[in-house]
């Protein structure tokens, strides 16, 4: 099925009341996030070179000097404000791409004429019925304000930006020029197609550099926050569910009724009676599995023979505000507790084992990613697999050569950083390939994470590790805080960063110009 047809199907399903389980789960996770992180605490700069199909704001009428916004007495044009508006809007679309339709956002229609539905209002913490345009504009102005105010503070503090910031800026601008050339147009025309006729290469580059500089300063501000053991312990005890982990077994029993098809092949939804019967049968199955377990049969064996029953063994479960999450994290739970839990049309046969702190140390590593080159054959062409295998082998060879070069040189962490900045295909190159606070919970590819978390690993260890991304030249930096403590510190730093950002924004005097603002968006 094509992407467009999939999108149309999701929209039709949403209109009819269908809720995709994956989307529903992701929406719940989104709702649980700190509101300040939705758009502006950490800026995801979506460079215009990846927004090739954008046809926004092409006015040739307004003056280049039209003021759209004033921050602490300094005036900014519609083109400058529009940079942040597009960054916020495109960032939102990218991070919520899977369930945009569930949020009721139509990307093909005017945002000024669309209102936030109940689902989006719950996730974003805004009023239902408010304008999508106002939502994005408010956050764009907030983002622009925090960048400007943050950079003023950085200058006052005498902060020195790392060479990585300038390197990232230069590479991004080069990528912009290469993309424009590949599209058969100039940078100016390419920017005008995406941001409007007032956007120039100079203006775009300036705002991009400001944003990258702000990110560097804000990141270092957060990392500079330190906490005593008593402060960490107090924060942990205030919200133990967020940091503890649980070992448990469970069996899911589906109570969804089977759909059928008519003579024309159309799907026929189950009747209310069929739905009720299916759920009742699932409950009987779950009860039977629980009874077998309580009689001495292992839970896994008890589930065998039931078509709709699936067994799971989870050693590192985190808390979620669900029927199962609240049951396994109940303070009264003891080893061996078992119960049948209902969650929608599914029944869980849950067996609790233990709740614990993840005390294994986090680790820091540096890496240099070498990605395979693009092949010349399509996936359905003869010889495709052979070509891909050769490209991966070539990437592996290059990675091994880089490691050999490091070993033949100073073979220090500093020399590894230099090679990362020169060769790596990963964005971490701008910080010397550093990946920090890796734990068992980290969402990294398994081969990478397994190498990093090997208990035999010691400072200075190196190797080449293959992953789905390519070949990684690895360098082990060392161990950090225990995983649970690292998670607490990260949350404390996040709260401190949010408080700092709020202080920057709330102390600034911001005024909008109605004339200039009507050209933004």
Short mmCIF file of C-alpha atoms in Angstrom, two decimals:
data_model
loop_
_atom_site.label_atom_id
_atom_site.label_comp_id
_atom_site.label_asym_id
_atom_site.label_seq_id
_atom_site.Cartn_x
_atom_site.Cartn_y
_atom_site.Cartn_z
CA UNK A 1 0.00 0.00 0.00
CA UNK A 2 1.35 3.44 -0.88
CA UNK A 3 2.08 6.05 1.78
CA UNK A 4 -0.78 8.24 0.55
CA UNK A 5 -3.26 5.37 0.71
CA UNK A 6 -2.07 4.45 4.20
CA UNK A 7 -2.58 8.05 5.31
CA UNK A 8 -6.09 8.13 3.77
CA UNK A 9 -6.94 4.84 5.47
CA UNK A 10 -5.84 6.14 8.86
CA UNK A 11 -7.92 9.29 8.38
CA UNK A 12 -10.98 7.25 7.41
CA UNK A 13 -10.48 4.92 10.37
CA UNK A 14 -10.15 7.85 12.75
CA UNK A 15 -13.32 9.44 11.44
CA UNK A 16 -15.19 6.20 12.06
CA UNK A 17 -13.94 5.92 15.65
CA UNK A 18 -11.18 3.37 15.06
CA UNK A 19 -8.17 3.76 17.37
CA UNK A 20 -4.91 2.10 16.32
CA UNK A 21 -3.41 0.37 19.41
CA UNK A 22 0.12 1.56 18.62
CA UNK A 23 -1.02 5.13 18.13
CA UNK A 24 -3.10 4.99 21.31
CA UNK A 25 -0.09 3.79 23.30
CA UNK A 26 2.16 6.48 21.85
CA UNK A 27 -0.45 9.13 22.57
CA UNK A 28 -0.57 8.05 26.21
CA UNK A 29 3.21 8.30 26.39
CA UNK A 30 3.06 11.76 24.84
CA UNK A 31 0.49 12.87 27.40
CA UNK A 32 2.83 11.72 30.18
CA UNK A 33 5.71 13.89 28.95
CA UNK A 34 6.47 17.23 30.57
CA UNK A 35 4.53 19.83 28.62
CA UNK A 36 7.59 22.04 28.27
CA UNK A 37 9.39 19.34 26.31
CA UNK A 38 6.76 19.13 23.58
CA UNK A 39 8.21 21.94 21.52
CA UNK A 40 10.66 24.24 23.15
CA UNK A 41 12.84 22.92 26.00
CA UNK A 42 15.05 21.11 23.55
CA UNK A 43 14.99 22.55 20.06
CA UNK A 44 15.04 20.11 17.15
CA UNK A 45 16.25 22.24 14.28
CA UNK A 46 14.68 20.95 11.10
CA UNK A 47 16.95 22.39 8.47
CA UNK A 48 15.13 23.52 5.38
CA UNK A 49 17.11 21.11 3.22
CA UNK A 50 14.97 18.24 4.51
CA UNK A 51 11.69 20.06 3.87
CA UNK A 52 11.75 19.82 0.11
CA UNK A 53 7.98 19.86 -0.41
CA UNK A 54 7.13 23.03 1.44
CA UNK A 55 5.05 25.74 -0.26
CA UNK A 56 4.49 28.27 2.48
CA UNK A 57 4.41 32.03 2.79
CA UNK A 58 5.33 33.23 -0.69
CA UNK A 59 4.27 36.83 -0.37
CA UNK A 60 6.16 39.32 -2.55
CA UNK A 61 4.37 42.31 -1.12
CA UNK A 62 5.51 43.02 2.42
CA UNK A 63 8.51 45.14 3.17
CA UNK A 64 11.74 43.45 4.22
CA UNK A 65 11.86 45.82 7.18
CA UNK A 66 8.34 45.11 8.45
CA UNK A 67 8.52 44.46 12.18
CA UNK A 68 6.72 41.36 13.42
CA UNK A 69 8.08 41.08 16.96
CA UNK A 70 9.91 43.17 19.55
CA UNK A 71 11.88 41.47 22.33
CA UNK A 72 13.23 43.75 25.06
CA UNK A 73 13.17 46.67 22.64
CA UNK A 74 14.90 44.86 19.78
CA UNK A 75 12.85 44.53 16.59
CA UNK A 76 12.60 41.39 14.47
CA UNK A 77 11.17 40.96 10.99
CA UNK A 78 8.52 38.56 9.77
CA UNK A 79 11.23 36.51 8.05
CA UNK A 80 13.12 36.07 11.33
CA UNK A 81 9.99 35.08 13.25
CA UNK A 82 8.97 32.76 10.43
CA UNK A 83 12.21 30.79 10.82
CA UNK A 84 11.12 29.79 14.32
CA UNK A 85 7.50 29.28 13.33
CA UNK A 86 8.49 26.81 10.63
CA UNK A 87 10.97 25.13 12.96
CA UNK A 88 8.28 24.59 15.59
CA UNK A 89 5.64 23.49 13.09
CA UNK A 90 7.88 21.10 11.15
CA UNK A 91 9.34 19.72 14.36
CA UNK A 92 5.86 18.96 15.63
CA UNK A 93 4.90 17.17 12.42
CA UNK A 94 8.06 15.09 12.52
CA UNK A 95 7.82 14.02 16.16
CA UNK A 96 4.09 13.25 15.92
CA UNK A 97 3.96 11.95 12.35
CA UNK A 98 2.36 8.62 13.19
CA UNK A 99 -0.79 10.04 14.74
CA UNK A 100 -1.22 13.51 13.24
CA UNK A 101 -4.70 12.51 12.04
CA UNK A 102 -5.72 11.49 15.58
CA UNK A 103 -4.86 15.00 16.70
CA UNK A 104 -7.25 16.41 14.11
CA UNK A 105 -4.54 18.39 12.32
CA UNK A 106 -4.97 18.78 8.56
CA UNK A 107 -1.59 19.77 7.10
CA UNK A 108 -3.20 20.65 3.79
CA UNK A 109 -5.50 23.33 5.19
CA UNK A 110 -5.00 26.72 6.81
CA UNK A 111 -3.94 26.37 10.44
CA UNK A 112 -5.74 29.60 11.29
CA UNK A 113 -9.04 27.91 10.49
CA UNK A 114 -8.36 24.70 12.46
CA UNK A 115 -8.96 24.15 16.16
CA UNK A 116 -7.34 21.79 18.64
CA UNK A 117 -9.44 18.70 19.37
CA UNK A 118 -9.85 17.00 22.75
CA UNK A 119 -7.08 14.46 22.14
CA UNK A 120 -4.55 17.13 21.16
CA UNK A 121 -5.66 19.41 24.00
CA UNK A 122 -5.04 16.62 26.52
CA UNK A 123 -1.61 15.85 25.09
CA UNK A 124 -0.44 19.44 24.73
CA UNK A 125 -2.01 20.94 27.82
CA UNK A 126 -3.90 23.62 25.88
CA UNK A 127 -7.56 24.59 25.68
CA UNK A 128 -9.77 22.53 23.39
CA UNK A 129 -11.06 24.61 20.52
CA UNK A 130 -8.08 26.98 20.46
CA UNK A 131 -6.40 27.69 17.12
CA UNK A 132 -3.61 25.46 15.84
CA UNK A 133 -2.01 28.56 14.33
CA UNK A 134 -1.99 30.30 17.70
CA UNK A 135 -0.52 27.21 19.32
CA UNK A 136 2.41 27.06 16.91
CA UNK A 137 2.87 30.83 16.92
CA UNK A 138 2.93 31.05 20.72
CA UNK A 139 5.58 28.35 20.89
CA UNK A 140 7.59 29.89 18.05
CA UNK A 141 7.72 33.21 19.87
CA UNK A 142 8.65 31.43 23.08
CA UNK A 143 11.41 29.56 21.27
CA UNK A 144 12.75 32.71 19.63
CA UNK A 145 12.66 34.56 22.95
CA UNK A 146 14.54 31.88 24.84
CA UNK A 147 17.20 31.72 22.13
CA UNK A 148 17.72 35.48 22.19
CA UNK A 149 17.67 35.75 25.99
CA UNK A 150 19.82 32.63 26.42
CA UNK A 151 22.50 33.99 24.11
CA UNK A 152 22.51 37.31 25.98
CA UNK A 153 23.19 35.40 29.18
CA UNK A 154 25.89 33.31 27.50
CA UNK A 155 27.63 36.49 26.36
CA UNK A 156 27.36 38.03 29.82
CA UNK A 157 28.87 34.88 31.32
CA UNK A 158 31.76 34.89 28.84
CA UNK A 159 30.73 31.47 27.56
CA UNK A 160 32.96 30.05 24.82
CA UNK A 161 31.24 27.94 22.18
CA UNK A 162 32.98 24.73 21.22
CA UNK A 163 34.46 24.17 17.78
CA UNK A 164 31.72 21.56 17.26
CA UNK A 165 29.05 24.28 17.06
CA UNK A 166 30.80 26.04 14.20
CA UNK A 167 31.51 22.70 12.48
CA UNK A 168 27.84 21.71 12.67
CA UNK A 169 26.80 25.09 11.30
CA UNK A 170 29.22 24.91 8.38
CA UNK A 171 28.22 21.36 7.50
CA UNK A 172 24.53 22.26 7.65
CA UNK A 173 24.99 25.23 5.35
CA UNK A 174 27.04 23.10 2.96
CA UNK A 175 24.23 20.54 2.95
CA UNK A 176 21.76 23.29 2.14
CA UNK A 177 23.85 24.42 -0.83
CA UNK A 178 24.32 20.85 -2.06
CA UNK A 179 20.58 20.18 -1.85
CA UNK A 180 19.70 23.37 -3.68
CA UNK A 181 22.21 22.54 -6.41
CA UNK A 182 20.82 19.01 -6.65
CA UNK A 183 17.38 20.50 -7.14
CA UNK A 184 18.66 22.63 -10.00
CA UNK A 185 18.15 25.93 -8.22
CA UNK A 186 19.98 28.52 -6.12
CA UNK A 187 20.06 28.63 -2.35
CA UNK A 188 18.05 31.87 -2.37
CA UNK A 189 15.28 30.40 -4.52
CA UNK A 190 15.26 27.17 -2.53
CA UNK A 191 14.87 29.08 0.73
CA UNK A 192 12.17 31.28 -0.77
CA UNK A 193 10.17 28.19 -1.75
CA UNK A 194 10.24 26.97 1.84
CA UNK A 195 10.26 30.10 3.99
CA UNK A 196 8.96 32.83 1.70
CA UNK A 197 10.42 35.52 -0.48
CA UNK A 198 11.99 37.49 2.39
CA UNK A 199 14.17 34.61 3.57
CA UNK A 200 17.77 35.01 2.49
CA UNK A 201 20.78 32.76 2.88
CA UNK A 202 22.36 35.27 5.24
CA UNK A 203 19.27 35.52 7.47
CA UNK A 204 18.74 31.75 7.49
CA UNK A 205 22.37 31.11 8.35
CA UNK A 206 22.31 33.65 11.17
CA UNK A 207 19.21 32.15 12.80
CA UNK A 208 20.56 28.64 12.38
CA UNK A 209 23.83 29.60 14.09
CA UNK A 210 21.95 31.34 16.91
CA UNK A 211 19.90 28.21 17.48
CA UNK A 212 22.92 25.90 17.53
CA UNK A 213 24.73 28.22 19.93
CA UNK A 214 21.72 28.33 22.23
CA UNK A 215 21.51 24.55 22.24
CA UNK A 216 25.14 24.26 23.26
CA UNK A 217 24.78 26.78 26.08
CA UNK A 218 21.50 25.29 27.37
CA UNK A 219 22.97 21.78 27.32
CA UNK A 220 26.04 22.88 29.28
CA UNK A 221 23.83 24.81 31.69
CA UNK A 222 21.89 21.65 32.48
CA UNK A 223 25.00 19.49 32.79
CA UNK A 224 26.54 22.00 35.20
CA UNK A 225 23.75 21.40 37.73
CA UNK A 226 24.96 19.10 40.52
CA UNK A 227 23.09 17.47 43.40
CA UNK A 228 24.00 15.95 46.74
CA UNK A 229 23.21 12.35 47.62
CA UNK A 230 20.51 13.57 50.03
CA UNK A 231 18.88 15.67 47.29
CA UNK A 232 18.94 12.71 44.90
CA UNK A 233 17.49 10.38 47.55
CA UNK A 234 14.73 12.86 48.37
CA UNK A 235 13.76 13.18 44.72
CA UNK A 236 13.73 9.39 44.37
CA UNK A 237 11.53 8.88 47.42
CA UNK A 238 9.09 11.51 46.15
CA UNK A 239 8.38 9.40 43.05
CA UNK A 240 9.73 5.88 43.45
CA UNK A 241 7.49 4.46 40.70
CA UNK A 242 9.28 6.52 38.08
CA UNK A 243 12.66 5.05 38.95
CA UNK A 244 12.02 1.50 40.19
CA UNK A 245 11.84 -1.51 37.91
CA UNK A 246 9.75 -4.69 38.18
CA UNK A 247 10.33 -8.31 37.26
CA UNK A 248 7.09 -10.07 36.33
CA UNK A 249 5.55 -12.69 34.06
CA UNK A 250 2.28 -12.35 32.27
CA UNK A 251 0.02 -13.90 29.68
CA UNK A 252 -2.20 -11.86 27.42
CA UNK A 253 -5.50 -13.32 26.27
CA UNK A 254 -7.19 -11.50 23.44
CA UNK A 255 -10.90 -10.94 23.85
CA UNK A 256 -11.39 -9.26 20.48
CA UNK A 257 -14.13 -10.76 18.36
CA UNK A 258 -13.19 -12.12 14.94
CA UNK A 259 -14.23 -10.09 11.94
CA UNK A 260 -15.72 -11.74 8.87
CA UNK A 261 -16.08 -10.86 5.20
CA UNK A 262 -19.18 -10.87 3.05
CA UNK A 263 -19.57 -12.30 -0.46
CA UNK A 264 -18.02 -9.16 -1.94
CA UNK A 265 -14.98 -9.38 0.32
CA UNK A 266 -15.97 -6.45 2.53
CA UNK A 267 -15.10 -6.60 6.22
CA UNK A 268 -18.08 -7.23 8.46
CA UNK A 269 -17.72 -5.97 12.02
CA UNK A 270 -18.64 -8.27 14.88
CA UNK A 271 -22.04 -7.79 16.50
CA UNK A 272 -22.42 -6.70 20.11
CA UNK A 273 -23.35 -10.27 21.03
CA UNK A 274 -20.27 -11.67 19.27
CA UNK A 275 -18.05 -9.08 20.96
CA UNK A 276 -19.45 -9.88 24.40
CA UNK A 277 -19.08 -13.62 23.80
CA UNK A 278 -15.46 -13.26 22.70
CA UNK A 279 -14.60 -11.26 25.78
CA UNK A 280 -16.35 -13.74 28.06
CA UNK A 281 -14.41 -16.61 26.47
CA UNK A 282 -11.15 -14.71 26.99
CA UNK A 283 -11.99 -14.22 30.67
CA UNK A 284 -12.67 -17.93 31.08
CA UNK A 285 -9.33 -18.72 29.44
CA UNK A 286 -7.48 -16.28 31.68
CA UNK A 287 -9.15 -17.73 34.78
CA UNK A 288 -8.21 -21.24 33.69
CA UNK A 289 -4.56 -20.24 33.16
CA UNK A 290 -4.45 -18.58 36.57
CA UNK A 291 -5.97 -21.67 38.20
CA UNK A 292 -3.38 -23.91 36.55
CA UNK A 293 -0.57 -21.63 37.72
CA UNK A 294 -1.87 -21.59 41.29
CA UNK A 295 -1.98 -25.40 41.16
CA UNK A 296 1.76 -25.58 40.50
CA UNK A 297 2.06 -25.35 36.70
CA UNK A 298 4.50 -22.75 35.40
CA UNK A 299 2.77 -19.74 33.87
CA UNK A 300 4.38 -20.41 30.50
CA UNK A 301 3.18 -24.02 30.45
CA UNK A 302 -0.25 -22.99 31.71
CA UNK A 303 -0.68 -20.75 28.66
CA UNK A 304 0.19 -23.48 26.15
CA UNK A 305 -2.69 -24.87 24.16
CA UNK A 306 -4.68 -21.66 24.13
CA UNK A 307 -4.66 -20.05 20.69
CA UNK A 308 -5.29 -16.52 21.91
CA UNK A 309 -2.89 -16.66 24.85
CA UNK A 310 0.67 -15.32 24.62
CA UNK A 311 3.30 -15.63 27.35
CA UNK A 312 5.86 -12.91 28.27
CA UNK A 313 8.68 -12.76 30.79
CA UNK A 314 9.77 -9.19 31.58
CA UNK A 315 12.73 -8.52 33.85
CA UNK A 316 12.98 -4.74 33.58
CA UNK A 317 9.50 -3.23 33.42
CA UNK A 318 9.03 0.49 34.02
CA UNK A 319 5.91 2.13 35.43
CA UNK A 320 2.95 3.13 33.29
CA UNK A 321 -0.40 4.47 34.44
CA UNK A 322 -2.35 1.45 33.21
CA UNK A 323 -4.22 -1.43 34.82
CA UNK A 324 -1.13 -3.64 34.66
CA UNK A 325 1.33 -0.88 35.57
CA UNK A 326 -0.61 0.13 38.66
CA UNK A 327 -0.99 -3.50 39.75
CA UNK A 328 2.67 -4.49 39.48
CA UNK A 329 3.83 -1.24 41.12
CA UNK A 330 1.36 -1.46 43.99
CA UNK A 331 3.36 -1.17 47.23
CA UNK A 332 1.57 -4.23 48.64
CA UNK A 333 2.89 -6.60 45.92
CA UNK A 334 4.96 -9.59 47.09
CA UNK A 335 6.75 -12.31 45.17
CA UNK A 336 4.30 -14.78 43.63
CA UNK A 337 1.23 -12.52 43.68
CA UNK A 338 -0.98 -13.49 40.74
CA UNK A 339 -4.19 -12.03 39.35
CA UNK A 340 -6.30 -11.67 36.22
CA UNK A 341 -6.39 -8.04 35.05
CA UNK A 342 -8.69 -6.49 32.48
CA UNK A 343 -7.46 -3.91 29.98
CA UNK A 344 -9.93 -3.11 27.22
CA UNK A 345 -10.63 -6.27 25.28
CA UNK A 346 -7.53 -8.00 26.63
CA UNK A 347 -7.08 -9.97 29.83
CA UNK A 348 -3.71 -10.29 31.56
CA UNK A 349 -2.73 -13.16 33.81
CA UNK A 350 -0.09 -11.32 35.83
CA UNK A 351 2.50 -12.82 38.19
CA UNK A 352 4.66 -10.42 40.22
CA UNK A 353 8.20 -11.33 41.25
CA UNK A 354 10.12 -8.31 42.54
CA UNK A 355 10.42 -4.53 42.49
CA UNK A 356 13.93 -3.13 42.60
CA UNK A 357 16.34 -0.31 41.84
CA UNK A 358 18.51 -0.73 38.74
CA UNK A 359 21.89 -0.42 40.46
CA UNK A 360 24.14 -1.28 37.52
CA UNK A 361 26.37 1.64 36.53
CA UNK A 362 25.69 3.77 33.51
CA UNK A 363 28.57 4.08 31.06
CA UNK A 364 29.96 6.65 28.63
CA UNK A 365 31.44 5.77 25.27
CA UNK A 366 32.65 7.55 22.17
CA UNK A 367 32.09 6.17 18.71
CA UNK A 368 32.75 6.83 15.06
CA UNK A 369 29.95 5.66 12.78
CA UNK A 370 30.83 4.63 9.25
CA UNK A 371 27.66 4.14 7.22
CA UNK A 372 27.66 2.02 4.05
CA UNK A 373 27.55 3.94 0.79
CA UNK A 374 24.31 4.00 -1.17
CA UNK A 375 23.99 1.15 -3.66
CA UNK A 376 23.06 1.34 -7.32
CA UNK A 377 20.54 -1.53 -7.34
CA UNK A 378 16.90 -1.48 -6.26
CA UNK A 379 15.82 -3.96 -3.60
CA UNK A 380 13.94 -6.07 -6.17
CA UNK A 381 16.86 -6.22 -8.62
CA UNK A 382 19.08 -9.24 -9.07
CA UNK A 383 22.35 -8.79 -7.19
CA UNK A 384 20.91 -6.37 -4.63
CA UNK A 385 21.77 -8.53 -1.62
CA UNK A 386 25.32 -9.09 -2.85
CA UNK A 387 25.82 -5.38 -3.42
CA UNK A 388 24.51 -4.51 0.05
CA UNK A 389 26.77 -7.11 1.64
CA UNK A 390 29.78 -5.62 -0.15
CA UNK A 391 28.87 -2.07 0.88
CA UNK A 392 28.58 -3.17 4.52
CA UNK A 393 31.91 -4.98 4.25
CA UNK A 394 33.49 -1.82 2.82
CA UNK A 395 32.16 0.23 5.73
CA UNK A 396 33.57 -2.35 8.14
CA UNK A 397 36.97 -2.15 6.44
CA UNK A 398 36.98 1.64 6.67
CA UNK A 399 36.10 1.47 10.38
CA UNK A 400 38.93 -0.99 11.01
CA UNK A 401 41.33 1.30 9.14
CA UNK A 402 40.29 4.26 11.31
CA UNK A 403 40.86 2.20 14.45
CA UNK A 404 44.27 1.15 13.16
CA UNK A 405 45.08 4.81 12.47
CA UNK A 406 44.14 5.70 16.04
CA UNK A 407 46.29 2.91 17.47
CA UNK A 408 49.25 4.00 15.32
CA UNK A 409 48.97 7.56 16.64
CA UNK A 410 48.73 8.92 20.18
CA UNK A 411 45.97 6.40 20.99
CA UNK A 412 44.38 8.78 23.51
CA UNK A 413 40.81 9.90 24.08
CA UNK A 414 41.68 13.29 22.61
CA UNK A 415 43.01 11.73 19.42
CA UNK A 416 39.84 9.62 19.18
CA UNK A 417 37.76 12.79 19.46
CA UNK A 418 39.66 14.30 16.54
CA UNK A 419 39.00 11.22 14.39
CA UNK A 420 35.31 11.27 15.34
CA UNK A 421 35.02 14.88 14.25
CA UNK A 422 36.73 14.05 10.96
CA UNK A 423 35.16 10.75 9.95
CA UNK A 424 31.92 9.98 11.81
CA UNK A 425 28.59 9.94 9.99
CA UNK A 426 26.70 10.40 13.28
CA UNK A 427 25.63 13.79 14.66
CA UNK A 428 27.49 12.98 17.88
CA UNK A 429 30.65 13.86 15.92
CA UNK A 430 30.15 17.47 17.03
CA UNK A 431 30.78 16.40 20.63
CA UNK A 432 33.59 14.00 19.81
CA UNK A 433 31.31 11.00 19.31
CA UNK A 434 30.20 11.02 22.94
CA UNK A 435 27.20 8.94 24.03
CA UNK A 436 26.59 9.37 27.77
CA UNK A 437 24.60 7.66 30.51
CA UNK A 438 24.04 4.39 28.66
CA UNK A 439 21.99 1.97 30.76
CA UNK A 440 19.93 -1.17 30.30
CA UNK A 441 16.98 1.12 29.56
CA UNK A 442 18.74 3.01 26.77
CA UNK A 443 17.08 2.82 23.36
CA UNK A 444 20.24 1.96 21.43
CA UNK A 445 20.80 -0.82 18.92
CA UNK A 446 21.53 -4.03 20.79
CA UNK A 447 25.04 -4.68 19.45
CA UNK A 448 26.13 -1.14 20.41
CA UNK A 449 24.53 -1.30 23.86
CA UNK A 450 25.78 -4.81 24.60
CA UNK A 451 29.38 -3.80 23.85
CA UNK A 452 29.11 -0.69 26.00
CA UNK A 453 27.51 -2.50 28.96
CA UNK A 454 29.84 -5.51 28.97
CA UNK A 455 30.89 -5.77 32.66
CA UNK A 456 34.44 -6.63 31.60
CA UNK A 457 34.78 -3.29 29.79
CA UNK A 458 37.45 -0.89 31.09
CA UNK A 459 38.52 2.65 30.24
CA UNK A 460 40.35 2.89 26.93
CA UNK A 461 38.91 -0.29 25.43
CA UNK A 462 38.30 -0.08 21.68
CA UNK A 463 36.69 -2.27 19.04
CA UNK A 464 34.62 -2.22 15.86
CA UNK A 465 30.93 -3.09 16.29
CA UNK A 466 28.45 -3.63 13.48
CA UNK A 467 24.85 -2.46 13.69
CA UNK A 468 21.93 -1.77 11.38
CA UNK A 469 23.39 1.71 10.86
CA UNK A 470 26.85 0.58 9.78
CA UNK A 471 30.12 -0.04 11.58
CA UNK A 472 31.05 1.76 14.79
CA UNK A 473 34.59 2.37 16.01
CA UNK A 474 34.09 2.19 19.77
CA UNK A 475 36.01 3.80 22.63
CA UNK A 476 35.04 3.11 26.24
CA UNK A 477 35.29 6.24 28.38
CA UNK A 478 34.20 4.90 31.76
CA UNK A 479 31.37 4.30 34.20
CA UNK A 480 29.02 6.83 35.74
CA UNK A 481 26.24 6.84 38.32
CA UNK A 482 24.03 3.80 38.96
CA UNK A 483 21.15 3.74 36.48
CA UNK A 484 18.44 4.69 38.98
CA UNK A 485 20.48 7.57 40.35
CA UNK A 486 21.39 8.78 36.86
CA UNK A 487 17.68 8.84 35.96
CA UNK A 488 16.91 10.96 39.04
CA UNK A 489 19.73 13.40 38.24
CA UNK A 490 18.56 13.71 34.63
CA UNK A 491 15.05 14.59 35.81
CA UNK A 492 16.39 17.13 38.30
CA UNK A 493 18.47 18.72 35.55
CA UNK A 494 15.48 18.75 33.23
CA UNK A 495 13.44 20.54 35.89
CA UNK A 496 16.25 23.02 36.45
CA UNK A 497 16.50 23.66 32.71
CA UNK A 498 12.75 24.22 32.48
CA UNK A 499 12.87 26.66 35.38
CA UNK A 500 15.78 28.50 33.75
CA UNK A 501 13.94 28.71 30.42
CA UNK A 502 10.78 29.98 32.11
CA UNK A 503 12.86 32.64 33.82
CA UNK A 504 14.38 33.75 30.53
CA UNK A 505 11.04 33.97 28.75
CA UNK A 506 8.96 35.40 31.59
CA UNK A 507 11.45 38.22 32.25
CA UNK A 508 11.51 39.35 28.61
CA UNK A 509 9.20 42.07 27.32
CA UNK A 510 7.68 40.77 24.09
CA UNK A 511 5.38 42.74 21.79
CA UNK A 512 3.77 41.53 18.57
CA UNK A 513 3.11 43.73 15.57
CA UNK A 514 -0.20 42.89 13.91
CA UNK A 515 1.05 44.07 10.52
CA UNK A 516 4.26 42.05 10.47
CA UNK A 517 2.72 38.98 12.12
CA UNK A 518 0.16 38.45 9.38
CA UNK A 519 2.99 37.42 7.06
CA UNK A 520 4.25 34.67 9.38
CA UNK A 521 3.09 31.09 8.91
#
